[in-house]
mmCIF file of C-alpha atoms and ligand atoms in Angstrom:
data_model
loop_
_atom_site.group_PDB
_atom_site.id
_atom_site.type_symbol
_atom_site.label_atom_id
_atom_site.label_comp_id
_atom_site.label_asym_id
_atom_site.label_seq_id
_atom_site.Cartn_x
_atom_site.Cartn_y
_atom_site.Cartn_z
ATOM 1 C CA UNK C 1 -98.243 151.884 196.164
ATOM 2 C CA UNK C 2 -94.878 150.511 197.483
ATOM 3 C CA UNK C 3 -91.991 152.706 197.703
ATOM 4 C CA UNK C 4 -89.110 152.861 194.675
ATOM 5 C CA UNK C 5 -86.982 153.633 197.793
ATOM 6 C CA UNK C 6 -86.876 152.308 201.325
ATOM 7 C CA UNK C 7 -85.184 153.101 204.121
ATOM 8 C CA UNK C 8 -85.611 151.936 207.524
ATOM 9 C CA UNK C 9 -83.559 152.263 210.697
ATOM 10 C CA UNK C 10 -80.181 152.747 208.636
ATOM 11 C CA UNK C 11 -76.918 154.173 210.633
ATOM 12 C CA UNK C 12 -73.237 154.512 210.285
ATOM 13 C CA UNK C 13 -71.018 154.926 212.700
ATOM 14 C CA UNK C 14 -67.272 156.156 212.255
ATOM 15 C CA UNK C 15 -65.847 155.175 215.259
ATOM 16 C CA UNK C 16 -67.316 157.064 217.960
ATOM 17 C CA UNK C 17 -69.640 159.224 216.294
ATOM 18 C CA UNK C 18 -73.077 157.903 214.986
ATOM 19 C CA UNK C 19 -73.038 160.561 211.270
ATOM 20 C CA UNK C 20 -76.323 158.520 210.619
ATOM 21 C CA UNK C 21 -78.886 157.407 213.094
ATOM 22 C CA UNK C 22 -82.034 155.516 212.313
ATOM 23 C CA UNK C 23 -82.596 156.739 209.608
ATOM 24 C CA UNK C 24 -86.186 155.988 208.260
ATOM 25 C CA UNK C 25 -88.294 157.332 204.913
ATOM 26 C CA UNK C 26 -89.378 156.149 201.803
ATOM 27 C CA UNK C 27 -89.705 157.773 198.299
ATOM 28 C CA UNK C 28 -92.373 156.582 195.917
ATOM 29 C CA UNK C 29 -91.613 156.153 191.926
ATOM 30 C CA UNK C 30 -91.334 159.660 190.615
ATOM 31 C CA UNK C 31 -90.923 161.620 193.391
ATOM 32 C CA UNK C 32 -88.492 164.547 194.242
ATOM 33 C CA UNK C 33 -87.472 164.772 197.345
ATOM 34 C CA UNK C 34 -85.365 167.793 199.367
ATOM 35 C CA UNK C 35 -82.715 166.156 201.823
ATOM 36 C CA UNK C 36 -82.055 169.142 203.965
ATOM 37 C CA UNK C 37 -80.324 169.567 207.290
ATOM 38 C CA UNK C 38 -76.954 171.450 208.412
ATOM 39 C CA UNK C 39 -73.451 171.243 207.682
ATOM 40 C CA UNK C 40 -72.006 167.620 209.291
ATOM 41 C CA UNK C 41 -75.545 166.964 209.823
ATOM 42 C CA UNK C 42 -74.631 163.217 207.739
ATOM 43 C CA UNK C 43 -76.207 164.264 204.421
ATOM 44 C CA UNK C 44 -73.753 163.151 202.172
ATOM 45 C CA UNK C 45 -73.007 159.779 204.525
ATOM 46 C CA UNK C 46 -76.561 159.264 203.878
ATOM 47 C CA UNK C 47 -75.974 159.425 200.153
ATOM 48 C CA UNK C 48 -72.737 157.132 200.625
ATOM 49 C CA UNK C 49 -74.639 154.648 202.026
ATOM 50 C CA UNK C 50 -77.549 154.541 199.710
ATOM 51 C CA UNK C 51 -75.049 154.499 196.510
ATOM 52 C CA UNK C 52 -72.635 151.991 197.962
ATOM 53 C CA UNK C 53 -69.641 154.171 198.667
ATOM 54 C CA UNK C 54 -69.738 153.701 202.201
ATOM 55 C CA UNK C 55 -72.073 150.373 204.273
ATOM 56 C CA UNK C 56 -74.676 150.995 206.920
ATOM 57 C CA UNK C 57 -73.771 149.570 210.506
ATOM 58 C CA UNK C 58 -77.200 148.526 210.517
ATOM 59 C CA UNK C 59 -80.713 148.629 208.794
ATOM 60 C CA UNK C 60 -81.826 148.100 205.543
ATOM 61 C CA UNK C 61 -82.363 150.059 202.343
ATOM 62 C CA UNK C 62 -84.540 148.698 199.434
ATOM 63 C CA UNK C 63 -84.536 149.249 196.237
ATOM 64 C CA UNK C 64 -88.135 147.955 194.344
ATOM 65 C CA UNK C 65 -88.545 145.475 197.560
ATOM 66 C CA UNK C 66 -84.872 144.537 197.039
ATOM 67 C CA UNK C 67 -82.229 145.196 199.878
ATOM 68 C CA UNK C 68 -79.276 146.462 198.974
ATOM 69 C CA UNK C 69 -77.849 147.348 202.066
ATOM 70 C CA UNK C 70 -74.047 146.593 202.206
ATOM 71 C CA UNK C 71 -73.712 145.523 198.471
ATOM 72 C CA UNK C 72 -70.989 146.792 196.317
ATOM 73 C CA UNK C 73 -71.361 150.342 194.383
ATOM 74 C CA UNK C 74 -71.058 148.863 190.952
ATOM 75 C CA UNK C 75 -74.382 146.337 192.223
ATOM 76 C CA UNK C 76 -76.009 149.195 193.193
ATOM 77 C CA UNK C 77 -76.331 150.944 190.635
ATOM 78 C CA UNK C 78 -76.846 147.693 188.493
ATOM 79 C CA UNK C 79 -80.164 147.688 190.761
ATOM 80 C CA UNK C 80 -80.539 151.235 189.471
ATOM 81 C CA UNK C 81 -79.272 154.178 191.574
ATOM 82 C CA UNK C 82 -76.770 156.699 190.904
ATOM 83 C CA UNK C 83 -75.605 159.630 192.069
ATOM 84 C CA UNK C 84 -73.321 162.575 191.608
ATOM 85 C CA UNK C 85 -70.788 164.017 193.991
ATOM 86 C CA UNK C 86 -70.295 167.200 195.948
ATOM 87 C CA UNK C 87 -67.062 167.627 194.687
ATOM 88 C CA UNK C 88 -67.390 166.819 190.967
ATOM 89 C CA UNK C 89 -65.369 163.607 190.569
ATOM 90 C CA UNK C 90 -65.262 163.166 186.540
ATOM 91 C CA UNK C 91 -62.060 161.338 185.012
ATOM 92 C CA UNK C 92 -59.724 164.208 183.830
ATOM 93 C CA UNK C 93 -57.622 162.256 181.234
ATOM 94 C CA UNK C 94 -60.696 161.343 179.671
ATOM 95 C CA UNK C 95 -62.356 163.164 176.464
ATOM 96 C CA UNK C 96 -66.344 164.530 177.665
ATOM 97 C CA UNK C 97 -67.944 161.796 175.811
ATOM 98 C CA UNK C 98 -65.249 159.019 177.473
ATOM 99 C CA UNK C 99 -66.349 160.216 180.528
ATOM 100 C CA UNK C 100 -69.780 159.590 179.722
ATOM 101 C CA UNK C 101 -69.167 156.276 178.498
ATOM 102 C CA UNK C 102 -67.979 154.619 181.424
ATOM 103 C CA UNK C 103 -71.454 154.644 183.499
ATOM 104 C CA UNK C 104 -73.121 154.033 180.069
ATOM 105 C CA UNK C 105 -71.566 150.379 180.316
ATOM 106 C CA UNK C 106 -71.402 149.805 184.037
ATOM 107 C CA UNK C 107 -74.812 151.400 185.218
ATOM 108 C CA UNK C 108 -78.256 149.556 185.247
ATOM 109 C CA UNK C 109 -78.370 148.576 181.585
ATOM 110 C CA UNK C 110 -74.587 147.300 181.126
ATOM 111 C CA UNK C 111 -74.543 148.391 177.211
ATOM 112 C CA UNK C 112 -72.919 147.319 174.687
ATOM 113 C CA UNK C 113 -70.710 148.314 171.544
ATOM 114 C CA UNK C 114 -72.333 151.205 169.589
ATOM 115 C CA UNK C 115 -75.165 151.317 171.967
ATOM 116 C CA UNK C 116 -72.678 152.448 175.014
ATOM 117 C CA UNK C 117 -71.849 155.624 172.276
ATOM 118 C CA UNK C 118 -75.657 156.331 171.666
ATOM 119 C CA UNK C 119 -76.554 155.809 175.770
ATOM 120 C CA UNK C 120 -73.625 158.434 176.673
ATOM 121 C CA UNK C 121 -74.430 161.017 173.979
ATOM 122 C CA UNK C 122 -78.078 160.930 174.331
ATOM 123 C CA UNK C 123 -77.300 162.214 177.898
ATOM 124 C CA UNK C 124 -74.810 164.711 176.962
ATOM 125 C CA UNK C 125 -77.122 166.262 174.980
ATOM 126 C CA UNK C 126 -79.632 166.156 177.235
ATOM 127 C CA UNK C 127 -77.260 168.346 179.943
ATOM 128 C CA UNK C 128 -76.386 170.621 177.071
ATOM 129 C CA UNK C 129 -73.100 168.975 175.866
ATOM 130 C CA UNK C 130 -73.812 167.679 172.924
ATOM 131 C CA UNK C 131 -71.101 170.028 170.625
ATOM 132 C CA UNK C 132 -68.364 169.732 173.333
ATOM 133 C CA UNK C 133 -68.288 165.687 173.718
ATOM 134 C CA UNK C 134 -64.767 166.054 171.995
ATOM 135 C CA UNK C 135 -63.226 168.068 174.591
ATOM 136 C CA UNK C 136 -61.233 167.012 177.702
ATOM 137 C CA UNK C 137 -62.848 168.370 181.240
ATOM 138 C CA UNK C 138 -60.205 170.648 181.982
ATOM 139 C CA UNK C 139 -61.136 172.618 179.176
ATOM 140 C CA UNK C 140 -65.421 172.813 180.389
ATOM 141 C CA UNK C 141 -65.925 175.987 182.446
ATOM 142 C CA UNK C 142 -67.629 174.856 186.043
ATOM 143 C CA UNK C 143 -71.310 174.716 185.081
ATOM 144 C CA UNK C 144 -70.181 172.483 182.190
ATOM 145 C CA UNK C 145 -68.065 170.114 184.576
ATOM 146 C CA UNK C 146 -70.805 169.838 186.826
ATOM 147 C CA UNK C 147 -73.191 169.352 183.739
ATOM 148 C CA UNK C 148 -70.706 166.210 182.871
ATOM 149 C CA UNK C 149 -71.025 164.811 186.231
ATOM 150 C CA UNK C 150 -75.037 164.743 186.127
ATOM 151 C CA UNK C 151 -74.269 163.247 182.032
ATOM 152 C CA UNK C 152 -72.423 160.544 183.633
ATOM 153 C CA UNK C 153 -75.167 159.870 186.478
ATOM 154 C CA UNK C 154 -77.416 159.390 184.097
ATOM 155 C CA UNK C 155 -75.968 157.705 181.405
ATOM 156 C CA UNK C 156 -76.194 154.977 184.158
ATOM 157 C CA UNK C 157 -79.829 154.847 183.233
ATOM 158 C CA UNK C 158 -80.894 155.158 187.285
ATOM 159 C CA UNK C 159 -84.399 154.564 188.728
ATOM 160 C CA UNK C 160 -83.265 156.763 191.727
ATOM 161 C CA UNK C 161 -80.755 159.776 191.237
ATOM 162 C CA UNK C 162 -78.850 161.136 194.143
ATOM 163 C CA UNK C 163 -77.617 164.358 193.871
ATOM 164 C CA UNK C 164 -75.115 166.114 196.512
ATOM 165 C CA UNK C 165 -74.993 169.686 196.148
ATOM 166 C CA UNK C 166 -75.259 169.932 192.740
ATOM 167 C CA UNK C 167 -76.455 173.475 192.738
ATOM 168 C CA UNK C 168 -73.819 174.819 194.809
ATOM 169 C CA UNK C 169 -71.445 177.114 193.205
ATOM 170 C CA UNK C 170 -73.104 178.332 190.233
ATOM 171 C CA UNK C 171 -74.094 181.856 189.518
ATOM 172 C CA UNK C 172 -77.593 183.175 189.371
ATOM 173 C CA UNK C 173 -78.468 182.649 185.526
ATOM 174 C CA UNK C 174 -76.696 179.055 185.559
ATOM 175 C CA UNK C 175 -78.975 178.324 188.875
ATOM 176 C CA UNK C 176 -81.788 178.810 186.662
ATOM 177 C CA UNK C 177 -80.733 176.540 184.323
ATOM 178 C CA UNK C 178 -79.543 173.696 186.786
ATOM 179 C CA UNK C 179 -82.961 173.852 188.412
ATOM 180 C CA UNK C 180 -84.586 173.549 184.770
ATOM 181 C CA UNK C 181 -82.648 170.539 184.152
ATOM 182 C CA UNK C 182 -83.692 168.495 187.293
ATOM 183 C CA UNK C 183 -87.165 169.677 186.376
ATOM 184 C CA UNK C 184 -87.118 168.437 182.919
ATOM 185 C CA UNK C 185 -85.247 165.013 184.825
ATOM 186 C CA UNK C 186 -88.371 164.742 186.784
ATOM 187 C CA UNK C 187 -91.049 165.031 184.074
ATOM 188 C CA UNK C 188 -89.287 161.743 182.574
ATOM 189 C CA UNK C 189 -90.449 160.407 185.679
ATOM 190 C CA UNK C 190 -87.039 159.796 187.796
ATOM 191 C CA UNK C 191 -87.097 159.675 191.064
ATOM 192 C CA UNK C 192 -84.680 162.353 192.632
ATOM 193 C CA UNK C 193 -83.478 162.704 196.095
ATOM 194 C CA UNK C 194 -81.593 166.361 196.262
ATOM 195 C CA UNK C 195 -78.972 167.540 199.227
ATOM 196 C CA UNK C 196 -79.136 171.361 198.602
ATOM 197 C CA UNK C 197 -78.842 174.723 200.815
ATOM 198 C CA UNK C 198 -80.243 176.885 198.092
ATOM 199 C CA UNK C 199 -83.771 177.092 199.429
ATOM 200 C CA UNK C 200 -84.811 178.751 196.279
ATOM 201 C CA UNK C 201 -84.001 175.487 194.522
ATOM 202 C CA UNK C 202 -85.461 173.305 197.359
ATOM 203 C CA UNK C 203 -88.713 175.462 197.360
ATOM 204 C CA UNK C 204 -88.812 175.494 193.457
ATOM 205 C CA UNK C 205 -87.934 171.521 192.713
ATOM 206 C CA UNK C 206 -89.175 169.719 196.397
ATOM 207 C CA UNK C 207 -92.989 169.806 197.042
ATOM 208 C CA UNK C 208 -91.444 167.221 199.704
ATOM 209 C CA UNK C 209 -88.220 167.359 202.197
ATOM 210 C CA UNK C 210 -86.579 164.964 204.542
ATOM 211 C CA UNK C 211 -84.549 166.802 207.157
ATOM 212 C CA UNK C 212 -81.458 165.820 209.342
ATOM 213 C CA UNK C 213 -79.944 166.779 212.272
ATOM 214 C CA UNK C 214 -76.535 165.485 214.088
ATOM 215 C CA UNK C 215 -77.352 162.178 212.011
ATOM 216 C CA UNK C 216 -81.219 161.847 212.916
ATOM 217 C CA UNK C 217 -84.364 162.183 211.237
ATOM 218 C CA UNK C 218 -86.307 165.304 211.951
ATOM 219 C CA UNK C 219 -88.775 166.210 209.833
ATOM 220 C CA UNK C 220 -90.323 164.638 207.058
ATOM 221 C CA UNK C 221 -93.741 166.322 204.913
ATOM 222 C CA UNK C 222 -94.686 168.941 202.804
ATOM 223 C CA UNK C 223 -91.681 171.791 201.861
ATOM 224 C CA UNK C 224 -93.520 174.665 203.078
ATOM 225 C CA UNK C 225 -94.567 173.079 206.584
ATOM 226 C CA UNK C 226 -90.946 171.234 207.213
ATOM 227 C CA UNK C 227 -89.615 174.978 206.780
ATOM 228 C CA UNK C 228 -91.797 176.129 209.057
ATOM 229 C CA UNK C 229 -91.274 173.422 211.946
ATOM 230 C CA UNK C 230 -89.386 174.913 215.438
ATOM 231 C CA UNK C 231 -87.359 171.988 215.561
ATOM 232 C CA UNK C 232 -86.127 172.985 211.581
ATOM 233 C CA UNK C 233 -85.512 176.327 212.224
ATOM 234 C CA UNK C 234 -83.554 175.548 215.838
ATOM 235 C CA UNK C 235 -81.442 172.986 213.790
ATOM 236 C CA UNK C 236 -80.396 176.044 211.647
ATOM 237 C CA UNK C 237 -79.805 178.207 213.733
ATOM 238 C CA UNK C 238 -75.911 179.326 213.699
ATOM 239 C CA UNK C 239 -75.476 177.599 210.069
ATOM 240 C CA UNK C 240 -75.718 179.177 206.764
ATOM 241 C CA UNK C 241 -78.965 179.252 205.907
ATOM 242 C CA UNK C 242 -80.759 181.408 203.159
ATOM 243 C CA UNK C 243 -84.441 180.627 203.350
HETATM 244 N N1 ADP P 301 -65.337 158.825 206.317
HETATM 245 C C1 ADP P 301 -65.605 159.431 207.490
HETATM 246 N N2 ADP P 301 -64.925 159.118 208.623
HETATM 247 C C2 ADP P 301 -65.199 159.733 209.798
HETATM 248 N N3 ADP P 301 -66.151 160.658 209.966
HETATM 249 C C3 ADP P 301 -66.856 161.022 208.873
HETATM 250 C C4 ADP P 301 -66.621 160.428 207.581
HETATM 251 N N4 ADP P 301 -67.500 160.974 206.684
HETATM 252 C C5 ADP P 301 -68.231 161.865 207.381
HETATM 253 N N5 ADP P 301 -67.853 161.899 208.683
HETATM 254 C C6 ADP P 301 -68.459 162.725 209.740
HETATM 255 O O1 ADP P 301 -69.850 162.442 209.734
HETATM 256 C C7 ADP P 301 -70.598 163.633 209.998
HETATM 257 C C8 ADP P 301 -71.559 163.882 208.869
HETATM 258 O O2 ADP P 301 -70.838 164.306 207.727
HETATM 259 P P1 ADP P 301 -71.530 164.504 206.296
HETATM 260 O O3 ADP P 301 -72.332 163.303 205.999
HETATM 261 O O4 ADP P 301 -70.455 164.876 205.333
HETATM 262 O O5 ADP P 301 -72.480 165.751 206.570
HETATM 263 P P2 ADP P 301 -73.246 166.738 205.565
HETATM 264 O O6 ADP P 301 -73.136 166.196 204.189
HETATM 265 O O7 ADP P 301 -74.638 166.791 206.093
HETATM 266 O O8 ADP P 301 -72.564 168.075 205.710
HETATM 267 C C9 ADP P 301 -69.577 164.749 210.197
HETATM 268 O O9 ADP P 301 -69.340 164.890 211.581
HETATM 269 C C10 ADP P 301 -68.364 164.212 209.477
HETATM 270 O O10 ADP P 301 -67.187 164.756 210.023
HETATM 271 MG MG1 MG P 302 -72.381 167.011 202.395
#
């Protein structure tokens, strides 16, 4: 089976410092897949590149066979990937529904009239914002903020969703409830790639992880033996790390 996702020998440099260096996996329709490594380790550069924000210095990155390597954000996620940000980014002069509209008619599907309404409140309602799609985003407590950023990643209708951190920051009860949500986005059959320190989520949601170090690739396989691996564990050593 070819991969939904393809990445092969992708970097970025900033000047001097390589934050991504030949990079090199794929992820297969369906999939969820842990991106793991330590703070600065070029996680969310990784993300960047794959969603457009930022362009790889080199390599490619396919989406369905398709490279989109370099392209523009908005083309990318025309070709079906979105993501959501570590630090929520949703539009604060915006009602929740608004918000939700925007991706709804520039993501893959590029709705419509009435349709862009139906797209964005299907996915509030799927995130549990149905009965507040009135309200502005100032008014949401956290959870419900970060809720509207995952409402607006998918209201873009992705193939492959990206999501930063999204865990981080919530209490107990609501981390119980974030990782029921991805697991009810999985059983739709998106493909998820997930940068997260909470091993409990990573252990609960990732039969699979991908981990980086200073940029580089390594390990890739099954959760349980990637936590396991010397060269893991070394990598962590000195960073947060709750495993
Ligand atoms: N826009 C940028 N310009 C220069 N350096 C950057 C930029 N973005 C990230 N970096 C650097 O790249 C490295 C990887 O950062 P990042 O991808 O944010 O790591 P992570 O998400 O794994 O914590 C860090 O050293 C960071 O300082
Ligand atoms: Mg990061």
């Amino acid at each position: 089976m070819t991969a939904l996702l393809k990445l092969a020998d992708v970097s970025k440099r900033f000047d001097g410092l390589v934050a991504v260096n030949q990079m090199k996996f794929d992820i297969k329709k369906g999939e969820i897949v842990g991106l793991l490594g330590p703070n600065g380790s070029g996680k969310t550069t990784l993300i960047n590149l794959i969603s457009g924000a930022l362009s790889p210095s080199q390599g490619s990155i396919c989406i369905n066979g398709k490279n989109i390597a370099g392209k523009r954000a908005d083309q990318i996620a025309r070709a079906g990937v979105a993501r959501t940000f570590q630090l929520v980014r949703i539009l604060p002069s915006m009602t929740v529904l608004e918000n939700a509209r925007v991706p709804a008619a520039f993501g893959a599907k590029a709705h419509r009239g009435s349709e862009i309404d139906r797209i964005a409140l299907t996915h509030l309602k799927k995130v549990g914002l149905g009965d507040k799609a009135d309200m502005m985003p100032g008014e949401l407590t956290y959870i419900d903020q970060k809720r509207l950023e995952l409402a607006r990643a998918l209201a873009a209708e992705p193939e492959v969703l990206l999501l930063d951190e999204w865990l981080a920051g919530l209490n107990p009860s609501e981390l119980q409830d974030g990782i029921a949500l991805i697991k009810e986005l999985q059983s739709t059959g998106l493909t998820i790639l997930l940068v997260e320190h909470i091993m409990e989520a990573v252990r609960a949601l990732c039969p699979r992880c991908v981990v980086m170090n200073a940029g580089t690739l390594i390990a890739d396989g099954p959760t349980n033996e990637v936590l396991a691996n010397p060269d893991v564990v070394a990598a962590y050593l000195g960073d947060e790390y709750d495993a």
